[in-house]
PDB file of C-alpha atoms in Angstrom:
ATOM      1  CA  ALA A 279      -0.007   0.027   0.056  1.00 40.00           C
ATOM      2  CA  GLY A 280       2.841   2.437   0.764  1.00 46.00           C
ATOM      3  CA  VAL A 281       2.774   5.738   2.464  1.00 44.00           C
ATOM      4  CA  MET A 282       0.755   8.704   1.250  1.00 45.00           C
ATOM      5  CA  GLU A 283       2.448  12.051   1.894  1.00 49.00           C
ATOM      6  CA  CYS A 284       0.014  14.889   2.016  1.00 54.00           C
ATOM      7  CA  ARG A 285       1.249  18.591   2.062  1.00 49.00           C
ATOM      8  CA  VAL A 286      -1.367  21.091   2.434  1.00 44.00           C
ATOM      9  CA  SER A 287      -0.626  24.761   2.454  1.00 43.00           C
ATOM     10  CA  ALA A 288      -3.290  27.333   3.015  1.00 43.00           C
ATOM     11  CA  ASN A 289      -1.039  30.450   3.037  1.00 43.00           C
ATOM     12  CA  ASP A 290      -2.655  33.472   1.444  1.00 35.00           C
ATOM     13  CA  ASP A 291       0.437  33.970  -0.770  1.00 36.00           C
ATOM     14  CA  ILE A 292       0.042  30.526  -2.479  1.00 36.00           C
ATOM     15  CA  ASP A 293      -1.407  30.670  -5.987  1.00 36.00           C
ATOM     16  CA  LYS A 294      -4.785  29.025  -6.505  1.00 36.00           C
ATOM     17  CA  HIS A 295      -3.368  26.361  -8.884  1.00 38.00           C
ATOM     18  CA  ALA A 296      -0.856  25.091  -6.251  1.00 40.00           C
ATOM     19  CA  HIS A 297      -3.700  25.276  -3.613  1.00 40.00           C
ATOM     20  CA  ALA A 298      -6.029  23.189  -5.845  1.00 41.00           C
ATOM     21  CA  GLN A 299      -3.232  20.608  -6.244  1.00 45.00           C
ATOM     22  CA  SER A 300      -3.006  20.540  -2.459  1.00 47.00           C
ATOM     23  CA  LEU A 301      -6.750  19.980  -2.069  1.00 45.00           C
ATOM     24  CA  HIS A 302      -6.624  17.049  -4.616  1.00 48.00           C
ATOM     25  CA  SER A 303      -3.782  15.590  -2.660  1.00 53.00           C
ATOM     26  CA  LEU A 304      -6.010  15.719   0.469  1.00 56.00           C
ATOM     27  CA  GLU A 305      -8.759  13.793  -1.351  1.00 59.00           C
ATOM     28  CA  ASP A 306      -6.189  11.250  -2.389  1.00 61.00           C
ATOM     29  CA  CYS A 307      -5.175  11.043   1.430  1.00 60.00           C
ATOM     30  CA  TYR A 308      -8.845  10.314   2.317  1.00 57.00           C
ATOM     31  CA  ALA A 309      -8.938   7.474  -0.213  1.00 61.00           C
ATOM     32  CA  HIS A 310      -5.509   6.097   0.799  1.00 57.00           C
ATOM     33  CA  SER A 311      -6.248   6.437   4.665  1.00 56.00           C
ATOM     34  CA  ALA A 312      -8.297   3.117   4.506  1.00 57.00           C
ATOM     35  CA  ARG A 313      -5.333   1.254   2.868  1.00 57.00           C
ATOM     36  CA  GLY A 314      -2.271   2.496   4.735  1.00 58.00           C
ATOM     37  CA  PRO A 315      -0.384   5.214   6.510  1.00 58.00           C
ATOM     38  CA  VAL A 316      -1.231   8.906   5.754  1.00 56.00           C
ATOM     39  CA  HIS A 317       1.136  11.726   6.828  1.00 60.00           C
ATOM     40  CA  ILE A 318      -0.366  15.216   6.701  1.00 61.00           C
ATOM     41  CA  SER A 319       1.776  18.322   7.116  1.00 62.00           C
ATOM     42  CA  SER A 320       0.128  21.829   7.405  1.00 66.00           C
ATOM     43  CA  ASN A 321       0.343  25.066   9.344  1.00 69.00           C
ATOM     44  CA  ALA A 322      -3.375  25.523   8.784  1.00 73.00           C
ATOM     45  CA  ILE A 323      -4.888  22.731  10.893  1.00 75.00           C
ATOM     46  CA  SER A 324      -7.809  23.548  13.226  1.00 83.00           C
ATOM     47  CA  GLY A 325     -10.333  21.660  15.255  1.00 88.00           C
ATOM     48  CA  THR A 326     -11.886  21.305  18.695  1.00 91.00           C
ATOM     49  CA  VAL A 327     -11.706  18.061  20.783  1.00 92.00           C
ATOM     50  CA  GLY A 328     -13.188  17.269  24.117  1.00 92.00           C
ATOM     51  CA  ASP A 329     -13.601  14.667  26.845  1.00 93.00           C
ATOM     52  CA  GLU A 330     -17.361  14.800  27.905  1.00 92.00           C
ATOM     53  CA  ASP A 331     -16.730  12.660  31.000  1.00 91.00           C
ATOM     54  CA  PHE A 332     -14.573  15.501  32.538  1.00 88.00           C
ATOM     55  CA  GLY A 333     -16.177  18.405  30.712  1.00 89.00           C
ATOM     56  CA  VAL A 334     -12.910  19.421  29.071  1.00 88.00           C
ATOM     57  CA  THR A 335     -12.849  20.976  25.626  1.00 89.00           C
ATOM     58  CA  ILE A 336      -9.621  22.155  23.929  1.00 88.00           C
ATOM     59  CA  ASP A 337      -9.730  24.523  20.980  1.00 86.00           C
ATOM     60  CA  LYS A 338      -7.126  24.171  18.131  1.00 82.00           C
ATOM     61  CA  ALA A 339      -6.580  20.545  18.889  1.00 84.00           C
ATOM     62  CA  LEU A 340      -7.160  17.369  16.737  1.00 84.00           C
ATOM     63  CA  GLN A 341      -6.667  14.653  19.370  1.00 86.00           C
ATOM     64  CA  LEU A 342      -7.037  14.433  23.130  1.00 88.00           C
ATOM     65  CA  ASN A 343      -5.491  11.523  24.939  1.00 88.00           C
ATOM     66  CA  ARG A 344      -6.820  10.776  28.395  1.00 89.00           C
ATOM     67  CA  HIS A 345      -4.221   9.207  30.716  1.00 89.00           C
ATOM     68  CA  THR A 346      -5.797   8.498  34.150  1.00 88.00           C
ATOM     69  CA  GLU A 347      -4.137   7.597  37.419  1.00 90.00           C
ATOM     70  CA  TYR A 348      -5.730   6.560  40.587  1.00 90.00           C
ATOM     71  CA  CYS A 349      -4.454   6.750  44.241  1.00 92.00           C
ATOM     72  CA  GLN A 350      -4.487   3.179  45.498  1.00 95.00           C
ATOM     73  CA  TRP A 351      -2.998   0.955  48.207  1.00 97.00           C
ATOM     74  CA  MET A 352      -0.036  -1.090  47.165  1.00 97.00           C
ATOM     75  CA  GLN A 353       1.039  -4.105  49.273  1.00 97.00           C
ATOM     76  CA  HIS A 354       4.659  -4.893  49.809  1.00 97.00           C
ATOM     77  CA  THR A 355       5.824  -8.305  51.423  1.00 96.00           C
ATOM     78  CA  HIS A 356       9.029  -8.786  53.230  1.00 96.00           C
ATOM     79  CA  ASP A 357      10.156 -12.324  54.392  1.00 94.00           C
ATOM     80  CA  GLN A 358      12.537 -12.714  57.312  1.00 95.00           C
ATOM     81  CA  CYS A 359      14.025 -16.043  58.176  1.00 94.00           C
ATOM     82  CA  ASP A 360      16.507 -17.421  60.758  1.00 93.00           C
ATOM     83  CA  THR A 361      19.203 -19.924  59.686  1.00 92.00           C
ATOM     84  CA  CYS A 362      18.929 -23.247  61.489  1.00 92.00           C
ATOM     85  CA  SER A 363      21.880 -25.701  61.468  1.00 91.00           C
ATOM     86  CA  LYS A 364      21.895 -29.399  62.101  1.00 90.00           C
ATOM     87  CA  THR A 365      25.043 -31.495  62.659  1.00 89.00           C
ATOM     88  CA  SER A 366      24.967 -35.184  61.928  1.00 88.00           C
ATOM     89  CA  THR A 367      27.464 -37.859  61.314  1.00 87.00           C
ATOM     90  CA  ASP A 368      27.700 -39.474  57.785  1.00 86.00           C
ATOM     91  CA  SER A 369      28.321 -43.203  57.134  1.00 86.00           C
ATOM     92  CA  LYS A 370      32.096 -42.664  57.377  1.00 87.00           C
ATOM     93  CA  GLY A 371      31.932 -41.021  60.784  1.00 86.00           C
ATOM     94  CA  LYS A 372      32.494 -37.675  59.522  1.00 90.00           C
ATOM     95  CA  LYS A 373      30.395 -34.695  61.038  1.00 89.00           C
ATOM     96  CA  VAL A 374      28.302 -32.803  58.441  1.00 88.00           C
ATOM     97  CA  THR A 375      26.501 -29.542  59.187  1.00 89.00           C
ATOM     98  CA  THR A 376      23.591 -28.653  57.078  1.00 89.00           C
ATOM     99  CA  SER A 377      21.960 -25.197  57.163  1.00 91.00           C
ATOM    100  CA  LYS A 378      18.485 -24.141  56.068  1.00 92.00           C
ATOM    101  CA  LYS A 379      15.932 -21.248  56.497  1.00 92.00           C
ATOM    102  CA  CYS A 380      13.627 -21.760  59.385  1.00 92.00           C
ATOM    103  CA  ASN A 381      11.179 -19.802  61.514  1.00 93.00           C
ATOM    104  CA  CYS A 382      10.255 -17.640  58.558  1.00 94.00           C
ATOM    105  CA  ARG A 383       7.949 -14.663  59.240  1.00 96.00           C
ATOM    106  CA  ARG A 384       6.169 -12.670  56.458  1.00 95.00           C
ATOM    107  CA  THR A 385       5.286  -9.043  57.139  1.00 96.00           C
ATOM    108  CA  TYR A 386       3.057  -6.715  55.008  1.00 97.00           C
ATOM    109  CA  THR A 387       3.303  -3.075  54.566  1.00 97.00           C
ATOM    110  CA  TYR A 388       0.933  -0.816  52.692  1.00 97.00           C
ATOM    111  CA  VAL A 389       1.565   2.496  50.902  1.00 97.00           C
ATOM    112  CA  LYS A 390      -0.615   4.768  48.840  1.00 96.00           C
ATOM    113  CA  THR A 391       0.666   5.275  45.284  1.00 95.00           C
ATOM    114  CA  TRP A 392      -0.580   6.690  41.998  1.00 93.00           C
ATOM    115  CA  ARG A 393      -1.030   4.123  39.267  1.00 92.00           C
ATOM    116  CA  ASN A 394      -2.476   4.115  35.779  1.00 90.00           C
ATOM    117  CA  HIS A 395      -3.813   0.515  36.265  1.00 90.00           C
ATOM    118  CA  ARG A 396      -5.980  -0.976  38.813  1.00 91.00           C
ATOM    119  CA  ILE A 397      -4.348  -2.862  41.791  1.00 94.00           C
ATOM    120  CA  ASN A 398      -6.444  -5.737  42.935  1.00 94.00           C
ATOM    121  CA  SER A 399      -6.743  -5.409  46.777  1.00 95.00           C
ATOM    122  CA  LEU A 400      -8.969  -8.417  47.146  1.00 95.00           C
ATOM    123  CA  LEU A 401      -5.783 -10.641  47.170  1.00 94.00           C
ATOM    124  CA  PHE A 402      -4.091  -8.488  49.861  1.00 96.00           C
ATOM    125  CA  ASP A 403      -3.350  -9.885  53.261  1.00 95.00           C
ATOM    126  CA  GLN A 404      -5.585  -7.227  54.842  1.00 94.00           C
ATOM    127  CA  PRO A 405      -8.128  -6.344  52.005  1.00 94.00           C
ATOM    128  CA  ALA A 406     -10.685  -4.800  54.198  1.00 93.00           C
ATOM    129  CA  ALA A 407      -8.261  -2.278  55.708  1.00 95.00           C
ATOM    130  CA  HIS A 408      -6.734  -1.413  52.315  1.00 96.00           C
ATOM    131  CA  HIS A 409      -9.490  -1.245  49.766  1.00 94.00           C
ATOM    132  CA  ASN A 410      -9.021  -0.249  46.133  1.00 94.00           C
ATOM    133  CA  PRO A 411     -11.671   0.352  43.515  1.00 90.00           C
ATOM    134  CA  GLN A 412     -12.782  -2.766  41.801  1.00 88.00           C
ATOM    135  CA  ARG A 413     -13.341  -0.990  38.451  1.00 88.00           C
ATOM    136  CA  ASP A 414     -11.795   1.616  36.271  1.00 86.00           C
ATOM    137  CA  PRO A 415     -14.536   4.346  35.953  1.00 86.00           C
ATOM    138  CA  PHE A 416     -12.429   6.404  33.468  1.00 89.00           C
ATOM    139  CA  PRO A 417     -10.052   4.232  31.555  1.00 90.00           C
ATOM    140  CA  ALA A 418      -7.425   5.748  29.240  1.00 90.00           C
ATOM    141  CA  ALA A 419      -8.967   6.944  26.002  1.00 91.00           C
ATOM    142  CA  ALA A 420      -8.311   8.880  22.821  1.00 89.00           C
ATOM    143  CA  PHE A 421     -10.740  11.474  21.585  1.00 92.00           C
ATOM    144  CA  PHE A 422     -10.690  12.956  18.000  1.00 90.00           C
ATOM    145  CA  SER A 423     -11.841  16.238  16.578  1.00 90.00           C
ATOM    146  CA  SER A 424     -15.164  15.985  14.699  1.00 89.00           C
ATOM    147  CA  ASP A 425     -14.693  19.499  13.234  1.00 90.00           C
ATOM    148  CA  ALA A 426     -11.076  19.207  12.057  1.00 86.00           C
ATOM    149  CA  ARG A 427      -9.965  21.263   9.116  1.00 82.00           C
ATOM    150  CA  VAL A 428      -6.958  21.527   6.911  1.00 74.00           C
ATOM    151  CA  GLY A 429      -7.115  25.095   5.490  1.00 73.00           C
ATOM    152  CA  GLU A 430     -10.659  25.404   4.023  1.00 72.00           C
ATOM    153  CA  VAL A 431     -11.186  21.566   3.757  1.00 72.00           C
ATOM    154  CA  ASP A 432     -12.817  19.397   6.274  1.00 78.00           C
ATOM    155  CA  LEU A 433     -10.594  16.663   7.589  1.00 77.00           C
ATOM    156  CA  ASP A 434     -12.453  13.292   7.842  1.00 76.00           C
ATOM    157  CA  VAL A 435     -12.444  11.890  11.323  1.00 80.00           C
ATOM    158  CA  GLN A 436     -11.388   8.435   9.939  1.00 77.00           C
ATOM    159  CA  VAL A 437      -8.089   9.940   8.787  1.00 72.00           C
ATOM    160  CA  LEU A 438      -7.533  11.084  12.479  1.00 77.00           C
ATOM    161  CA  LYS A 439      -8.454   7.659  13.772  1.00 76.00           C
ATOM    162  CA  ASN A 440      -6.372   5.658  11.372  1.00 70.00           C
ATOM    163  CA  LYS A 441      -3.697   4.107  13.546  1.00 65.00           C
ATOM    164  CA  HIS A 442      -1.211   4.275  10.724  1.00 59.00           C
ATOM    165  CA  SER A 443      -1.739   7.937  10.016  1.00 61.00           C
ATOM    166  CA  SER A 444       0.185  10.759  11.703  1.00 60.00           C
ATOM    167  CA  LEU A 445      -0.628  14.372  12.069  1.00 60.00           C
ATOM    168  CA  ARG A 446       2.422  16.365  13.057  1.00 57.00           C
ATOM    169  CA  GLY A 447       2.070  19.699  14.781  1.00 58.00           C
ATOM    170  CA  THR A 448       2.467  21.392  18.071  1.00 59.00           C
ATOM    171  CA  THR A 449       1.656  19.129  21.060  1.00 64.00           C
ATOM    172  CA  ARG A 450       0.962  20.270  24.614  1.00 65.00           C
ATOM    173  CA  ASN A 451       0.384  18.517  27.790  1.00 69.00           C
ATOM    174  CA  VAL A 452      -2.696  19.590  29.774  1.00 69.00           C
ATOM    175  CA  ASN A 453      -2.509  18.470  33.405  1.00 70.00           C
ATOM    176  CA  TRP A 454      -5.937  18.606  34.934  1.00 68.00           C
ATOM    177  CA  THR A 455      -7.198  17.597  38.312  1.00 68.00           C
ATOM    178  CA  PRO A 456     -10.883  17.669  39.085  1.00 64.00           C
ATOM    179  CA  ALA A 457     -11.769  19.891  41.984  1.00 60.00           C
TER     180      ALA A 457
END
Protein backbone atom coordinates (compact mmCIF):
# COMPACT_ATOMS: atom_id res chain seq x y z
CA ALA A 1 0.00 0.00 0.00
CA GLY A 2 2.88 2.40 0.69
CA VAL A 3 2.78 5.74 2.47
CA MET A 4 0.76 8.71 1.22
CA GLU A 5 2.49 12.04 1.88
CA CYS A 6 0.02 14.94 2.03
CA ARG A 7 1.28 18.50 2.12
CA VAL A 8 -1.44 21.09 2.38
CA SER A 9 -0.65 24.78 2.41
CA ALA A 10 -3.32 27.36 3.02
CA ASN A 11 -1.10 30.43 3.11
CA ASP A 12 -2.62 33.49 1.42
CA ASP A 13 0.44 33.95 -0.79
CA ILE A 14 0.11 30.52 -2.45
CA ASP A 15 -1.41 30.69 -5.95
CA LYS A 16 -4.77 29.02 -6.52
CA HIS A 17 -3.34 26.36 -8.85
CA ALA A 18 -0.92 25.12 -6.18
CA HIS A 19 -3.72 25.22 -3.60
CA ALA A 20 -6.01 23.22 -5.87
CA GLN A 21 -3.27 20.58 -6.25
CA SER A 22 -3.00 20.47 -2.46
CA LEU A 23 -6.74 19.91 -2.09
CA HIS A 24 -6.64 17.13 -4.68
CA SER A 25 -3.82 15.58 -2.67
CA LEU A 26 -5.98 15.73 0.46
CA GLU A 27 -8.78 13.85 -1.31
CA ASP A 28 -6.19 11.24 -2.28
CA CYS A 29 -5.24 11.06 1.39
CA TYR A 30 -8.83 10.24 2.32
CA ALA A 31 -8.94 7.45 -0.22
CA HIS A 32 -5.53 6.14 0.86
CA SER A 33 -6.24 6.31 4.62
CA ALA A 34 -8.28 3.09 4.49
CA ARG A 35 -5.34 1.25 2.91
CA GLY A 36 -2.25 2.50 4.69
CA PRO A 37 -0.34 5.25 6.47
CA VAL A 38 -1.13 8.89 5.81
CA HIS A 39 1.14 11.77 6.80
CA ILE A 40 -0.31 15.26 6.69
CA SER A 41 1.80 18.36 7.12
CA SER A 42 0.23 21.82 7.32
CA ASN A 43 0.32 25.05 9.29
CA ALA A 44 -3.42 25.53 8.80
CA ILE A 45 -4.91 22.69 10.82
CA SER A 46 -7.75 23.53 13.21
CA GLY A 47 -10.32 21.69 15.27
CA THR A 48 -11.87 21.25 18.69
CA VAL A 49 -11.75 18.10 20.77
CA GLY A 50 -13.22 17.25 24.15
CA ASP A 51 -13.66 14.70 26.89
CA GLU A 52 -17.32 14.77 27.92
CA ASP A 53 -16.70 12.70 31.06
CA PHE A 54 -14.57 15.49 32.53
CA GLY A 55 -16.19 18.43 30.76
CA VAL A 56 -12.92 19.39 29.06
CA THR A 57 -12.85 21.04 25.62
CA ILE A 58 -9.66 22.14 23.91
CA ASP A 59 -9.64 24.49 20.91
CA LYS A 60 -7.11 24.20 18.10
CA ALA A 61 -6.64 20.50 18.81
CA LEU A 62 -7.20 17.38 16.73
CA GLN A 63 -6.70 14.68 19.34
CA LEU A 64 -6.96 14.46 23.11
CA ASN A 65 -5.45 11.51 24.97
CA ARG A 66 -6.78 10.77 28.42
CA HIS A 67 -4.23 9.21 30.77
CA THR A 68 -5.81 8.56 34.17
CA GLU A 69 -4.14 7.58 37.41
CA TYR A 70 -5.72 6.58 40.69
CA CYS A 71 -4.43 6.80 44.23
CA GLN A 72 -4.48 3.20 45.45
CA TRP A 73 -3.08 0.95 48.11
CA MET A 74 -0.06 -1.16 47.18
CA GLN A 75 1.03 -4.13 49.29
CA HIS A 76 4.70 -4.95 49.86
CA THR A 77 5.81 -8.22 51.42
CA HIS A 78 8.99 -8.86 53.33
CA ASP A 79 10.15 -12.30 54.44
CA GLN A 80 12.60 -12.71 57.30
CA CYS A 81 14.01 -16.11 58.21
CA ASP A 82 16.44 -17.49 60.75
CA THR A 83 19.16 -19.92 59.73
CA CYS A 84 18.90 -23.27 61.44
CA SER A 85 21.83 -25.69 61.45
CA LYS A 86 21.86 -29.39 62.06
CA THR A 87 24.99 -31.45 62.63
CA SER A 88 24.95 -35.14 61.90
CA THR A 89 27.46 -37.93 61.27
CA ASP A 90 27.68 -39.48 57.83
CA SER A 91 28.31 -43.19 57.12
CA LYS A 92 32.10 -42.69 57.35
CA GLY A 93 31.90 -41.10 60.79
CA LYS A 94 32.52 -37.58 59.52
CA LYS A 95 30.45 -34.73 61.05
CA VAL A 96 28.34 -32.88 58.45
CA THR A 97 26.55 -29.60 59.18
CA THR A 98 23.58 -28.58 57.04
CA SER A 99 21.87 -25.22 57.17
CA LYS A 100 18.44 -24.14 56.04
CA LYS A 101 16.01 -21.29 56.51
CA CYS A 102 13.61 -21.74 59.38
CA ASN A 103 11.19 -19.79 61.56
CA CYS A 104 10.25 -17.60 58.59
CA ARG A 105 7.97 -14.62 59.17
CA ARG A 106 6.21 -12.64 56.45
CA THR A 107 5.28 -9.04 57.13
CA TYR A 108 3.12 -6.77 55.00
CA THR A 109 3.35 -3.03 54.58
CA TYR A 110 0.93 -0.84 52.67
CA VAL A 111 1.58 2.45 50.92
CA LYS A 112 -0.63 4.74 48.85
CA THR A 113 0.62 5.24 45.29
CA TRP A 114 -0.60 6.67 41.99
CA ARG A 115 -1.03 4.06 39.26
CA ASN A 116 -2.55 4.10 35.78
CA HIS A 117 -3.84 0.56 36.20
CA ARG A 118 -6.06 -1.03 38.83
CA ILE A 119 -4.37 -2.82 41.75
CA ASN A 120 -6.48 -5.76 42.94
CA SER A 121 -6.73 -5.36 46.71
CA LEU A 122 -8.94 -8.44 47.14
CA LEU A 123 -5.78 -10.58 47.22
CA PHE A 124 -4.08 -8.47 49.93
CA ASP A 125 -3.37 -9.96 53.34
CA GLN A 126 -5.64 -7.26 54.83
CA PRO A 127 -8.11 -6.40 52.04
CA ALA A 128 -10.77 -4.82 54.26
CA ALA A 129 -8.31 -2.29 55.69
CA HIS A 130 -6.76 -1.44 52.29
CA HIS A 131 -9.60 -1.25 49.77
CA ASN A 132 -8.98 -0.22 46.15
CA PRO A 133 -11.68 0.43 43.53
CA GLN A 134 -12.79 -2.74 41.75
CA ARG A 135 -13.36 -1.04 38.40
CA ASP A 136 -11.74 1.68 36.32
CA PRO A 137 -14.42 4.39 36.01
CA PHE A 138 -12.41 6.49 33.52
CA PRO A 139 -10.02 4.28 31.53
CA ALA A 140 -7.41 5.74 29.21
CA ALA A 141 -8.97 6.90 25.95
CA ALA A 142 -8.27 8.87 22.80
CA PHE A 143 -10.74 11.48 21.53
CA PHE A 144 -10.68 12.95 18.02
CA SER A 145 -11.94 16.23 16.64
CA SER A 146 -15.17 15.98 14.66
CA ASP A 147 -14.68 19.47 13.18
CA ALA A 148 -11.06 19.18 12.04
CA ARG A 149 -10.02 21.28 9.08
CA VAL A 150 -6.93 21.59 6.91
CA GLY A 151 -7.09 25.07 5.46
CA GLU A 152 -10.63 25.35 4.07
CA VAL A 153 -11.16 21.60 3.74
CA ASP A 154 -12.89 19.42 6.33
CA LEU A 155 -10.65 16.63 7.58
CA ASP A 156 -12.45 13.32 7.85
CA VAL A 157 -12.37 11.92 11.38
CA GLN A 158 -11.43 8.50 9.97
CA VAL A 159 -8.10 9.97 8.85
CA LEU A 160 -7.50 11.06 12.45
CA LYS A 161 -8.50 7.67 13.83
CA ASN A 162 -6.39 5.65 11.37
CA LYS A 163 -3.69 4.11 13.56
CA HIS A 164 -1.21 4.28 10.67
CA SER A 165 -1.73 8.00 10.04
CA SER A 166 0.23 10.74 11.72
CA LEU A 167 -0.60 14.39 12.08
CA ARG A 168 2.39 16.39 13.13
CA GLY A 169 2.02 19.67 14.84
CA THR A 170 2.49 21.38 18.12
CA THR A 171 1.67 19.16 21.07
CA ARG A 172 0.99 20.31 24.57
CA ASN A 173 0.34 18.55 27.83
CA VAL A 174 -2.70 19.61 29.77
CA ASN A 175 -2.47 18.40 33.36
CA TRP A 176 -5.90 18.61 34.87
CA THR A 177 -7.16 17.53 38.27
CA PRO A 178 -10.90 17.73 39.01
CA ALA A 179 -11.86 19.91 41.96
